[in-house]
Amino acid sequence: MADITRNKHLNPRRRHRTYPRVVKRARHNSYRVKRPGDHGTRHPGPATISLVNHRQLILA
């Protein structure tokens, strides 16, 4: 358990979003307003989860 919570790259740099964080209509928030060039990307499946400090498990 200590290996999983070790401070080695637990928070990597954020990747570029494939779907921009925008809103259709400006209200009382700090989000950008949607522009004609803001198109999202549809992905064929769910994201792949990778554990940072993953080691091979040995079953007894």
Tab-separated table of C-alpha atoms in Angstrom:
chain	number	residue	atom	x	y	z
A	1	MET	CA	0.000	0.000	0.000
A	2	ALA	CA	2.875	2.358	0.727
A	3	ASP	CA	4.153	1.954	-2.850
A	4	ILE	CA	0.864	3.136	-4.301
A	5	THR	CA	0.798	6.313	-2.222
A	6	ARG	CA	4.466	7.173	-2.685
A	7	ASN	CA	5.096	10.698	-4.013
A	8	LYS	CA	6.671	9.619	-7.311
A	9	HIS	CA	4.744	11.326	-10.117
A	10	LEU	CA	1.343	10.887	-8.500
A	11	ASN	CA	0.101	14.064	-10.181
A	12	PRO	CA	1.552	14.122	-13.720
A	13	ARG	CA	1.214	17.151	-15.994
A	14	ARG	CA	-2.297	17.625	-17.320
A	15	ARG	CA	-2.888	16.551	-20.899
A	16	HIS	CA	-4.544	18.663	-23.538
A	17	ARG	CA	-8.317	18.222	-23.314
A	18	THR	CA	-10.005	16.585	-26.285
A	19	TYR	CA	-13.265	18.304	-25.419
A	20	PRO	CA	-12.915	22.002	-24.547
A	21	ARG	CA	-14.367	23.156	-21.239
A	22	VAL	CA	-16.759	25.814	-22.496
A	23	VAL	CA	-20.389	26.824	-21.978
A	24	LYS	CA	-23.052	27.636	-24.564
A	25	ARG	CA	-24.140	30.845	-22.884
A	26	ALA	CA	-22.196	33.263	-20.689
A	27	ARG	CA	-23.614	33.631	-17.198
A	28	HIS	CA	-21.957	34.320	-13.865
A	29	ASN	CA	-19.004	31.986	-14.221
A	30	SER	CA	-15.454	32.051	-15.523
A	31	TYR	CA	-15.832	29.496	-18.340
A	32	ARG	CA	-15.220	30.474	-21.949
A	33	VAL	CA	-18.179	30.932	-24.273
A	34	LYS	CA	-18.444	28.318	-27.025
A	35	ARG	CA	-17.064	29.422	-30.391
A	36	PRO	CA	-17.628	27.865	-33.832
A	37	GLY	CA	-14.139	26.322	-33.733
A	38	ASP	CA	-14.748	24.475	-30.440
A	39	HIS	CA	-15.439	20.905	-31.500
A	40	GLY	CA	-15.145	17.905	-29.253
A	41	THR	CA	-13.561	14.586	-30.144
A	42	ARG	CA	-15.630	11.415	-29.879
A	43	HIS	CA	-13.615	8.455	-28.600
A	44	PRO	CA	-14.429	4.823	-29.469
A	45	GLY	CA	-14.150	3.596	-25.871
A	46	PRO	CA	-13.381	4.576	-22.290
A	47	ALA	CA	-10.032	5.977	-21.232
A	48	THR	CA	-7.213	3.619	-20.282
A	49	ILE	CA	-6.307	3.817	-16.603
A	50	SER	CA	-2.647	3.291	-15.780
A	51	LEU	CA	-1.348	3.030	-12.228
A	52	VAL	CA	1.835	5.009	-11.632
A	53	ASN	CA	3.620	2.806	-9.111
A	54	HIS	CA	2.287	-0.517	-10.371
A	55	ARG	CA	4.262	-3.701	-9.713
A	56	GLN	CA	3.492	-7.221	-10.873
A	57	LEU	CA	1.318	-9.007	-8.310
A	58	ILE	CA	2.551	-12.383	-7.090
A	59	LEU	CA	-0.265	-14.757	-6.209
A	60	ALA	CA	0.515	-17.286	-3.486
